[in-house]
Amino acid sequence: MNLAVVGTGYVGLVAGTCFAETGNDVICVDIDERKIAMLKERKVPIYEPGLEEMVQRNAEEQRLSFTTELNSAVKRSAIVFIAVGTPQGANGKANLEYVRATAKEIARVMDSRKIIVTKSTVPVGTADQIKRWISEETSHPFAVISNPEFLKEGAAIDDFMKPDRVVLGGDDAEAMESVKELYEPFVRTGNPILVMDSRSAEMSKYAANAMLATKISFINEVSRLCEKTGADISEVRRAIGLDRRIGAHFIFPGVGYGGSCFPKDVRAMISMGGDAPEMLLLKAVEQVNERQKGILVEKVQRHFGANLSGLTFAVWGLAFKPRTDDMRDAPSITVIEELLKAGARVQAFDPEATEEARKVFGDRIHYTDRNYDALAGASALLILTEWNEFRRPDFRRIKQLLKNPVIFDGRNIYDSADLQKVGFKYYSIGRNHG
Ligand SMILES: NC(=O)c1ccc[n+]([C@@H]2O[C@H](COP(=O)([O-])OP(=O)(O)OC[C@H]3O[C@@H](n4cnc5c(N)ncnc54)[C@H](O)[C@@H]3O)[C@@H](O)[C@H]2O)c1
């Protein structure tokens, strides 16, 4: 099948590449000329494990191509995916400017019936709005299908190739059949393609992200209570995670959730509620998360005093989570800004996110090429992202390089007894030793 995917970001590029992988002829469109120029040279502008090899193979075999020209891409395609960004807009609302521009542009250039599939995360009711935008521009027939994306950055290809479920919303039976067919190769192990109305499909995406964010804020709140009462969140987490009604996933305490989805989707969901319903729970989820981003600096200042001027801190991990270079709304931004505000210097290492981090911090912090280099002369080490390579470091070497043997672990990746043996003062989240 001939497909076009508009927006070649974390979602669009993965979706387009995976559709090419299953034999479709895919053209990816973006307005960002730099991105398209890189992709034409078979270089992937983002870090996503396994993606570059897959892009190269499919481009080589001529099933995957890249362009800034929407016109020809739409004309040759039966199905056009919208995968552009829907960032946070005014008052927490999702900004639909890019979706609107894309829908209208598709409508202006289409010359026959098209199926337009929305992959971007959009507020409930947007499919109907997209239909209106398109009708304003064209008299050609079309169908709109809502197809929210559930992939996780860092495991995006696996998630796309083997989704837990595919959600499709819409009321055009023929279009639905075509899109279902497209997804058949991804659900061969029996995971379902769920067909529903477009509003339920749109809501499903927000409800999933809001539920996950709620789990994180819940465990973070319990971890604070553990610190206050002398319980250990690691034990509590294991104990509750074994209850099958709760499950072991997404109950790891830390420095708060971040990334390009949870913060903005929780806020968009709150704004969808307006005054009725008041969205009391999700407002609390967000408040807990904002407060949680400050927890590590609170511990640093309790140890070193409020004024951190003259002190240098080593930071391991900048990306909002491991296996991605994405810095959007990363908790590291809040933590580092707080350290800088208190007068500290920061030396940071991240395996993949340094380039993105430079766009955030510029030269206000120092970046190193190796994790141990960040430690030289620092008063303490802060762990902000749980990259695998940080899990079993040489603690004696860390101790030699740091001025003081102090670690603030925002991801609970170390065993406090091990660290005490080597002579560290170890602070983590909800484990009652600091
Ligand atoms: N990143 C994730 O993990 C994830 C997961 C599920 C859903 N989503 C949702 O998917 C959507 C895309 O997210 P993303 O992370 O891929 O965003 P992104 O910012 O990485 O990519 C969006 C791309 O769209 C392009 N674009 C914007 N306007 C355009 C236009 N008019 N024509 C062509 N291209 C245009 C931008 O240049 C950019 O390359 C969002 O709605 C997001 O909420 C993201």
Coordinates of N, CA and C in Angstrom, one line a residue, residues 194-378:
L194 N -8.6 -2.9 18.4 CA -9.8 -2.4 19.0 C -10.5 -1.3 18.1
V195 N -11.7 -1.6 17.6 CA -12.4 -0.6 16.8 C -13.5 0.0 17.7
M196 N -13.5 1.4 17.6 CA -14.4 2.1 18.5 C -14.8 3.4 17.8
D197 N -15.6 4.2 18.5 CA -15.8 5.6 17.9 C -14.6 6.5 18.2
S198 N -14.5 7.5 17.4 CA -13.3 8.3 17.5 C -13.1 9.0 18.8
R199 N -14.1 9.4 19.5 CA -14.0 10.1 20.8 C -13.4 9.2 21.8
S200 N -13.9 7.9 21.8 CA -13.3 7.0 22.7 C -11.9 6.7 22.5
A201 N -11.5 6.6 21.2 CA -10.1 6.3 20.8 C -9.3 7.5 21.3
E202 N -9.7 8.7 21.1 CA -8.9 9.9 21.5 C -8.8 9.9 23.0
M203 N -9.9 9.6 23.7 CA -9.8 9.6 25.2 C -8.9 8.5 25.7
S204 N -8.9 7.3 25.0 CA -8.1 6.2 25.5 C -6.6 6.6 25.6
K205 N -6.1 7.4 24.7 CA -4.7 7.8 24.8 C -4.4 8.6 26.0
Y206 N -5.3 9.6 26.3 CA -5.1 10.5 27.4 C -5.3 9.7 28.7
A207 N -6.3 8.8 28.7 CA -6.6 8.0 29.9 C -5.4 7.1 30.3
A208 N -4.8 6.5 29.2 CA -3.6 5.7 29.5 C -2.4 6.5 30.1
N209 N -2.1 7.6 29.5 CA -1.0 8.4 30.0 C -1.3 9.0 31.4
A210 N -2.5 9.4 31.6 CA -2.9 9.9 32.9 C -2.8 8.8 34.0
M211 N -3.2 7.6 33.6 CA -3.1 6.5 34.6 C -1.7 6.2 35.0
L212 N -0.8 6.2 34.0 CA 0.6 6.0 34.2 C 1.2 7.1 35.1
A213 N 0.9 8.3 34.7 CA 1.4 9.5 35.5 C 0.9 9.4 37.0
T214 N -0.4 8.9 37.1 CA -1.0 8.8 38.4 C -0.2 7.8 39.3
K215 N 0.2 6.7 38.6 CA 0.9 5.6 39.3 C 2.2 6.2 39.8
I216 N 2.9 7.0 39.0 CA 4.2 7.6 39.4 C 4.0 8.5 40.6
S217 N 3.0 9.4 40.4 CA 2.8 10.4 41.5 C 2.4 9.7 42.8
F218 N 1.6 8.6 42.7 CA 1.2 7.9 43.8 C 2.4 7.3 44.6
I219 N 3.3 6.6 43.8 CA 4.4 6.0 44.5 C 5.4 7.0 45.1
N220 N 5.5 8.2 44.4 CA 6.3 9.2 44.9 C 5.7 9.8 46.2
E221 N 4.4 9.9 46.3 CA 3.8 10.4 47.5 C 4.1 9.4 48.6
V222 N 3.9 8.1 48.3 CA 4.1 7.1 49.3 C 5.6 7.1 49.8
S223 N 6.5 7.4 48.8 CA 7.9 7.4 49.2 C 8.2 8.5 50.1
R224 N 7.6 9.6 50.0 CA 7.7 10.7 51.0 C 7.3 10.3 52.4
L225 N 6.2 9.6 52.3 CA 5.6 9.1 53.6 C 6.6 8.1 54.2
C226 N 7.2 7.3 53.4 CA 8.2 6.3 53.9 C 9.4 7.1 54.6
E227 N 9.8 8.1 54.0 CA 10.9 8.9 54.6 C 10.5 9.4 55.9
K228 N 9.2 9.8 56.0 CA 8.8 10.4 57.3 C 8.6 9.4 58.4
T229 N 8.2 8.2 57.9 CA 7.8 7.2 58.9 C 8.8 6.1 59.2
G230 N 9.9 6.1 58.4 CA 10.9 5.1 58.6 C 10.7 3.8 57.9
A231 N 9.7 3.8 56.9 CA 9.5 2.6 56.1 C 10.5 2.7 54.9
D232 N 10.7 1.6 54.1 CA 11.6 1.6 53.0 C 10.7 1.4 51.7
I233 N 10.7 2.4 50.8 CA 9.8 2.3 49.6 C 10.2 1.1 48.7
S234 N 11.5 0.7 48.8 CA 11.8 -0.5 47.9 C 11.1 -1.7 48.4
E235 N 11.0 -1.9 49.7 CA 10.3 -3.1 50.2 C 8.8 -2.9 50.0
V236 N 8.3 -1.7 50.2 CA 6.9 -1.5 50.0 C 6.5 -1.7 48.5
R237 N 7.3 -1.2 47.7 CA 7.1 -1.4 46.2 C 7.0 -2.9 45.8
R238 N 7.9 -3.6 46.3 CA 7.9 -5.1 46.0 C 6.6 -5.7 46.6
A239 N 6.3 -5.3 47.8 CA 5.2 -6.0 48.5 C 3.8 -5.6 47.7
I240 N 3.7 -4.4 47.3 CA 2.4 -4.1 46.6 C 2.4 -4.5 45.2
G241 N 3.6 -4.5 44.6 CA 3.7 -4.9 43.1 C 3.4 -6.3 42.9
L242 N 3.5 -7.2 43.9 CA 3.2 -8.6 43.7 C 1.7 -8.9 43.7
D243 N 0.9 -7.9 44.1 CA -0.5 -7.9 44.0 C -0.9 -7.7 42.6
R244 N -1.6 -8.8 42.0 CA -1.8 -8.7 40.6 C -2.8 -7.6 40.2
R245 N -3.6 -7.1 41.2 CA -4.5 -6.0 40.9 C -3.7 -4.7 40.7
I246 N -2.5 -4.7 41.3 CA -1.6 -3.5 41.2 C -0.6 -3.6 40.2
G247 N 0.2 -4.7 40.2 CA 1.2 -4.9 39.2 C 2.5 -4.2 39.5
A248 N 3.6 -4.8 39.0 CA 5.0 -4.3 39.4 C 5.4 -3.1 38.5
H249 N 4.7 -2.8 37.4 CA 5.2 -1.7 36.5 C 4.8 -0.4 37.0
F250 N 5.7 0.6 36.7 CA 5.3 2.0 36.9 C 5.1 2.4 38.3
I251 N 5.7 1.7 39.3 CA 5.6 2.1 40.7 C 7.0 2.3 41.2
F252 N 7.9 2.8 40.4 CA 9.3 3.1 40.9 C 9.3 4.6 41.3
P253 N 9.7 4.9 42.5 CA 9.8 6.3 42.9 C 11.0 7.0 42.2
G254 N 11.0 8.3 42.1 CA 12.1 9.0 41.5 C 12.0 10.5 41.6
V255 N 12.6 11.2 40.6 CA 12.5 12.6 40.7 C 11.4 13.2 39.8
G256 N 10.4 12.4 39.7 CA 9.2 12.9 38.9 C 9.2 12.4 37.5
Y257 N 8.0 12.4 36.9 CA 7.9 12.0 35.5 C 8.2 13.3 34.6
G258 N 8.6 13.0 33.4 CA 8.9 14.1 32.5 C 8.6 13.6 31.1
G259 N 9.3 14.2 30.1 CA 9.2 13.7 28.7 C 8.2 14.5 27.9
S260 N 8.0 14.2 26.7 CA 7.2 15.0 25.8 C 5.7 14.6 25.9
C261 N 5.3 13.6 26.7 CA 3.9 13.2 26.7 C 3.2 13.4 28.1
F262 N 3.7 12.7 29.1 CA 3.0 12.7 30.4 C 2.6 14.1 30.9
P263 N 3.6 15.0 31.0 CA 3.3 16.4 31.5 C 2.2 17.1 30.7
K264 N 2.4 17.1 29.4 CA 1.5 17.8 28.6 C 0.1 17.1 28.4
D265 N 0.1 15.8 28.4 CA -1.1 15.1 28.3 C -2.0 15.2 29.6
V266 N -1.3 15.2 30.7 CA -2.0 15.3 32.0 C -2.7 16.7 32.0
R267 N -1.9 17.7 31.6 CA -2.4 19.1 31.6 C -3.5 19.3 30.6
A268 N -3.4 18.6 29.4 CA -4.4 18.7 28.4 C -5.7 18.1 28.9
M269 N -5.5 17.0 29.6 CA -6.7 16.3 30.1 C -7.4 17.2 31.2
I270 N -6.6 17.8 32.0 CA -7.2 18.7 33.0 C -8.0 19.8 32.3
S271 N -7.4 20.4 31.3 CA -8.0 21.5 30.6 C -9.3 21.0 29.8
M272 N -9.3 19.7 29.4 CA -10.5 19.2 28.8 C -11.7 19.2 29.7
G273 N -11.3 19.0 31.0 CA -12.4 18.9 32.0 C -13.0 20.3 32.3
G274 N -12.3 21.4 32.1 CA -12.8 22.7 32.4 C -13.2 22.8 33.8
D275 N -14.3 23.3 34.1 CA -14.8 23.4 35.5 C -15.6 22.2 35.9
A276 N -16.1 21.5 34.9 CA -17.0 20.3 35.3 C -16.7 19.2 34.3
P277 N -16.1 18.1 34.7 CA -15.7 17.8 36.1 C -14.4 18.5 36.4
E278 N -14.1 18.7 37.7 CA -13.0 19.5 38.1 C -11.6 18.9 38.0
M279 N -11.6 17.6 37.7 CA -10.3 16.9 37.5 C -9.4 17.0 38.7
L280 N -10.0 16.8 39.9 CA -9.3 16.9 41.1 C -8.1 16.0 41.2
L281 N -8.3 14.7 40.8 CA -7.2 13.8 40.9 C -6.0 14.2 40.1
L282 N -6.2 14.5 38.8 CA -5.1 14.8 37.9 C -4.4 16.1 38.3
K283 N -5.1 17.0 38.9 CA -4.5 18.3 39.4 C -3.5 17.9 40.5
A284 N -3.9 17.0 41.3 CA -3.0 16.5 42.4 C -1.8 15.8 41.9
V285 N -2.1 14.9 40.9 CA -1.0 14.2 40.2 C 0.1 15.1 39.7
E286 N -0.4 16.2 39.1 CA 0.6 17.2 38.6 C 1.3 17.9 39.7
Q287 N 0.6 18.3 40.7 CA 1.2 19.0 41.8 C 2.3 18.1 42.5
V288 N 1.9 16.9 42.7 CA 2.9 16.0 43.4 C 4.1 15.9 42.5
N289 N 3.9 15.8 41.2 CA 5.1 15.7 40.3 C 6.0 16.9 40.3
E290 N 5.3 18.1 40.3 CA 6.1 19.3 40.3 C 7.0 19.4 41.6
R291 N 6.3 19.0 42.7 CA 7.1 19.0 44.0 C 8.2 18.0 44.0
Q292 N 7.9 16.8 43.4 CA 8.9 15.7 43.4 C 10.2 16.1 42.7
K293 N 10.1 16.9 41.7 CA 11.3 17.3 40.9 C 12.3 18.1 41.8
G294 N 11.8 18.6 42.9 CA 12.6 19.4 43.8 C 13.3 18.6 44.9
I295 N 12.9 17.3 45.0 CA 13.3 16.5 46.2 C 14.8 16.3 46.3
L296 N 15.5 16.2 45.2 CA 16.9 15.9 45.3 C 17.7 17.1 45.7
V297 N 17.3 18.3 45.2 CA 18.0 19.5 45.6 C 17.7 19.8 47.1
E298 N 16.5 19.5 47.5 CA 16.2 19.7 49.0 C 17.2 18.8 49.8
K299 N 17.5 17.6 49.3 CA 18.4 16.8 50.1 C 19.9 17.3 50.0
V300 N 20.2 17.8 48.8 CA 21.5 18.4 48.6 C 21.7 19.6 49.6
Q301 N 20.7 20.4 49.6 CA 20.8 21.6 50.5 C 20.7 21.3 52.0
R302 N 20.1 20.2 52.3 CA 20.1 19.8 53.7 C 21.5 19.3 54.1
H303 N 22.2 18.7 53.1 CA 23.5 18.2 53.4 C 24.6 19.3 53.4
F304 N 24.5 20.2 52.3 CA 25.6 21.1 52.1 C 25.2 22.6 52.5
G305 N 23.9 22.8 52.9 CA 23.5 24.1 53.2 C 22.8 24.8 52.0
A306 N 22.0 25.8 52.2 CA 21.2 26.4 51.1 C 22.1 27.1 50.1
N307 N 23.2 27.7 50.5 CA 24.0 28.3 49.5 C 25.1 27.4 49.0
L308 N 25.0 27.1 47.7 CA 25.9 26.1 47.1 C 27.0 26.7 46.3
S309 N 27.2 28.0 46.4 CA 28.2 28.7 45.6 C 29.6 28.2 46.0
G310 N 30.4 28.0 45.0 CA 31.7 27.4 45.2 C 31.7 25.9 45.1
L311 N 30.5 25.3 45.1 CA 30.5 23.8 45.0 C 30.2 23.4 43.5
T312 N 30.8 22.2 43.2 CA 30.5 21.6 41.9 C 29.8 20.3 42.1
F313 N 28.8 20.0 41.3 CA 28.1 18.8 41.4 C 28.2 18.0 40.1
A314 N 28.4 16.7 40.2 CA 28.4 15.8 39.0 C 27.0 15.3 38.8
V315 N 26.6 15.3 37.6 CA 25.2 14.7 37.3 C 25.4 13.6 36.2
W316 N 24.9 12.5 36.6 CA 24.8 11.4 35.6 C 23.4 11.2 35.1
G317 N 23.2 11.5 33.8 CA 21.8 11.3 33.2 C 21.1 12.6 33.1
L318 N 20.8 13.0 31.8 CA 20.1 14.2 31.5 C 18.7 13.9 30.9
A319 N 18.7 12.9 30.0 CA 17.5 12.6 29.3 C 16.3 12.3 30.3
F320 N 15.1 12.4 29.8 CA 14.0 12.2 30.8 C 13.8 10.8 31.2
K321 N 14.4 9.9 30.4 CA 14.5 8.5 30.8 C 15.6 7.8 30.0
P322 N 16.0 6.6 30.3 CA 17.1 5.9 29.6 C 16.7 5.6 28.1
R323 N 17.7 5.4 27.3 CA 17.5 4.9 25.9 C 16.8 5.9 25.0
T324 N 16.9 7.2 25.4 CA 16.4 8.2 24.5 C 17.3 9.5 24.7
D325 N 17.3 10.4 23.6 CA 18.0 11.6 23.8 C 17.0 12.8 24.1
D326 N 15.7 12.4 24.3 CA 14.7 13.4 24.5 C 14.8 14.1 25.8
M327 N 14.9 15.5 25.7 CA 15.0 16.3 26.9 C 13.8 17.1 27.2
R328 N 12.7 16.8 26.4 CA 11.5 17.6 26.7 C 10.9 17.4 28.1
D329 N 10.8 18.5 28.8 CA 10.3 18.4 30.2 C 11.0 17.4 31.1
A330 N 12.3 17.2 30.8 CA 13.0 16.2 31.7 C 13.2 16.8 33.1
P331 N 13.0 16.0 34.1 CA 13.2 16.4 35.5 C 14.6 17.0 35.7
S332 N 15.6 16.5 34.9 CA 17.0 17.1 35.1 C 17.0 18.6 34.9
I333 N 16.1 19.1 34.1 CA 16.1 20.6 33.8 C 15.8 21.3 35.1
T334 N 14.7 20.8 35.9 CA 14.4 21.5 37.1 C 15.5 21.3 38.1
V335 N 16.1 20.1 38.2 CA 17.1 19.8 39.2 C 18.3 20.7 39.0
I336 N 18.8 20.8 37.7 CA 20.0 21.5 37.4 C 19.7 23.0 37.5
E337 N 18.5 23.5 37.1 CA 18.2 24.9 37.3 C 18.3 25.3 38.8
E338 N 17.8 24.4 39.6 CA 17.8 24.7 41.1 C 19.2 24.8 41.6
L339 N 20.0 23.8 41.1 CA 21.4 23.8 41.6 C 22.1 25.1 41.2
L340 N 21.9 25.5 39.9 CA 22.5 26.7 39.4 C 22.1 27.9 40.2
K341 N 20.7 28.0 40.4 CA 20.2 29.1 41.2 C 20.8 29.2 42.6
A342 N 21.2 28.1 43.2 CA 21.8 28.1 44.5 C 23.3 28.4 44.4
G343 N 23.8 28.6 43.2 CA 25.2 29.0 43.0 C 26.1 27.9 42.7
A344 N 25.6 26.7 42.5 CA 26.5 25.6 42.2 C 27.0 25.6 40.7
R345 N 28.1 24.8 40.5 CA 28.5 24.5 39.1 C 28.0 23.1 38.9
V346 N 27.8 22.8 37.6 CA 27.3 21.4 37.3 C 28.2 20.8 36.1
Q347 N 28.7 19.6 36.4 CA 29.4 18.8 35.3 C 28.5 17.6 35.0
A348 N 28.1 17.5 33.8 CA 27.1 16.5 33.5 C 27.5 15.5 32.4
F349 N 27.0 14.3 32.5 CA 27.3 13.3 31.5 C 25.9 12.6 31.2
D350 N 25.7 12.4 29.9 CA 24.6 11.6 29.4 C 25.0 10.8 28.2
P351 N 24.7 9.5 28.1 CA 25.2 8.8 26.9 C 24.7 9.3 25.6
E352 N 23.5 9.9 25.6 CA 22.9 10.2 24.3 C 22.3 11.6 24.2
A353 N 22.1 12.3 25.3 CA 21.3 13.5 25.3 C 22.1 14.8 25.4
T354 N 23.4 14.7 25.3 CA 24.2 15.9 25.4 C 23.8 17.0 24.4
E355 N 23.6 16.6 23.2 CA 23.3 17.6 22.2 C 22.0 18.3 22.5
E356 N 21.0 17.5 22.8 CA 19.7 18.1 23.2 C 19.8 19.0 24.4
A357 N 20.6 18.5 25.4 CA 20.8 19.2 26.7 C 21.4 20.6 26.4
R358 N 22.4 20.6 25.5 CA 23.0 21.9 25.1 C 22.0 23.0 24.7
K359 N 20.9 22.5 24.0 CA 19.8 23.4 23.6 C 19.1 24.0 24.8
V360 N 19.2 23.3 25.9 CA 18.5 23.8 27.1 C 19.4 24.6 28.0
F361 N 20.6 24.1 28.2 CA 21.5 24.8 29.2 C 22.6 25.6 28.6
G362 N 22.8 25.4 27.3 CA 23.9 26.1 26.6 C 25.2 25.9 27.3
D363 N 25.9 26.9 27.6 CA 27.2 26.8 28.3 C 27.1 27.0 29.8
R364 N 25.9 27.0 30.3 CA 25.8 27.2 31.7 C 26.2 26.0 32.5
I365 N 26.3 24.9 31.9 CA 26.9 23.7 32.6 C 28.0 23.1 31.7
H366 N 28.8 22.2 32.4 CA 29.9 21.6 31.6 C 29.5 20.2 31.3
Y367 N 29.8 19.8 30.0 CA 29.4 18.4 29.6 C 30.7 17.6 29.4
T368 N 30.6 16.3 29.8 CA 31.8 15.5 29.7 C 31.4 14.3 28.7
D369 N 32.5 13.7 28.1 CA 32.3 12.6 27.2 C 32.2 11.3 27.9
R370 N 32.7 11.2 29.1 CA 32.7 9.9 29.8 C 32.1 10.2 31.2
N371 N 31.4 9.2 31.8 CA 30.8 9.4 33.0 C 31.7 9.8 34.2
Y372 N 32.9 9.1 34.2 CA 33.8 9.3 35.3 C 34.4 10.8 35.2
D373 N 34.5 11.3 34.0 CA 35.1 12.7 33.9 C 34.2 13.7 34.6
A374 N 32.9 13.4 34.7 CA 32.1 14.4 35.3 C 32.3 14.5 36.8
L375 N 33.1 13.6 37.4 CA 33.2 13.5 38.8 C 34.4 14.4 39.3
A376 N 35.3 14.7 38.5 CA 36.6 15.3 38.9 C 36.3 16.6 39.7
G377 N 36.7 16.6 40.9 CA 36.6 17.8 41.8 C 35.1 18.1 42.2
A378 N 34.2 17.3 42.0 CA 32.8 17.5 42.4 C 32.6 17.2 43.8

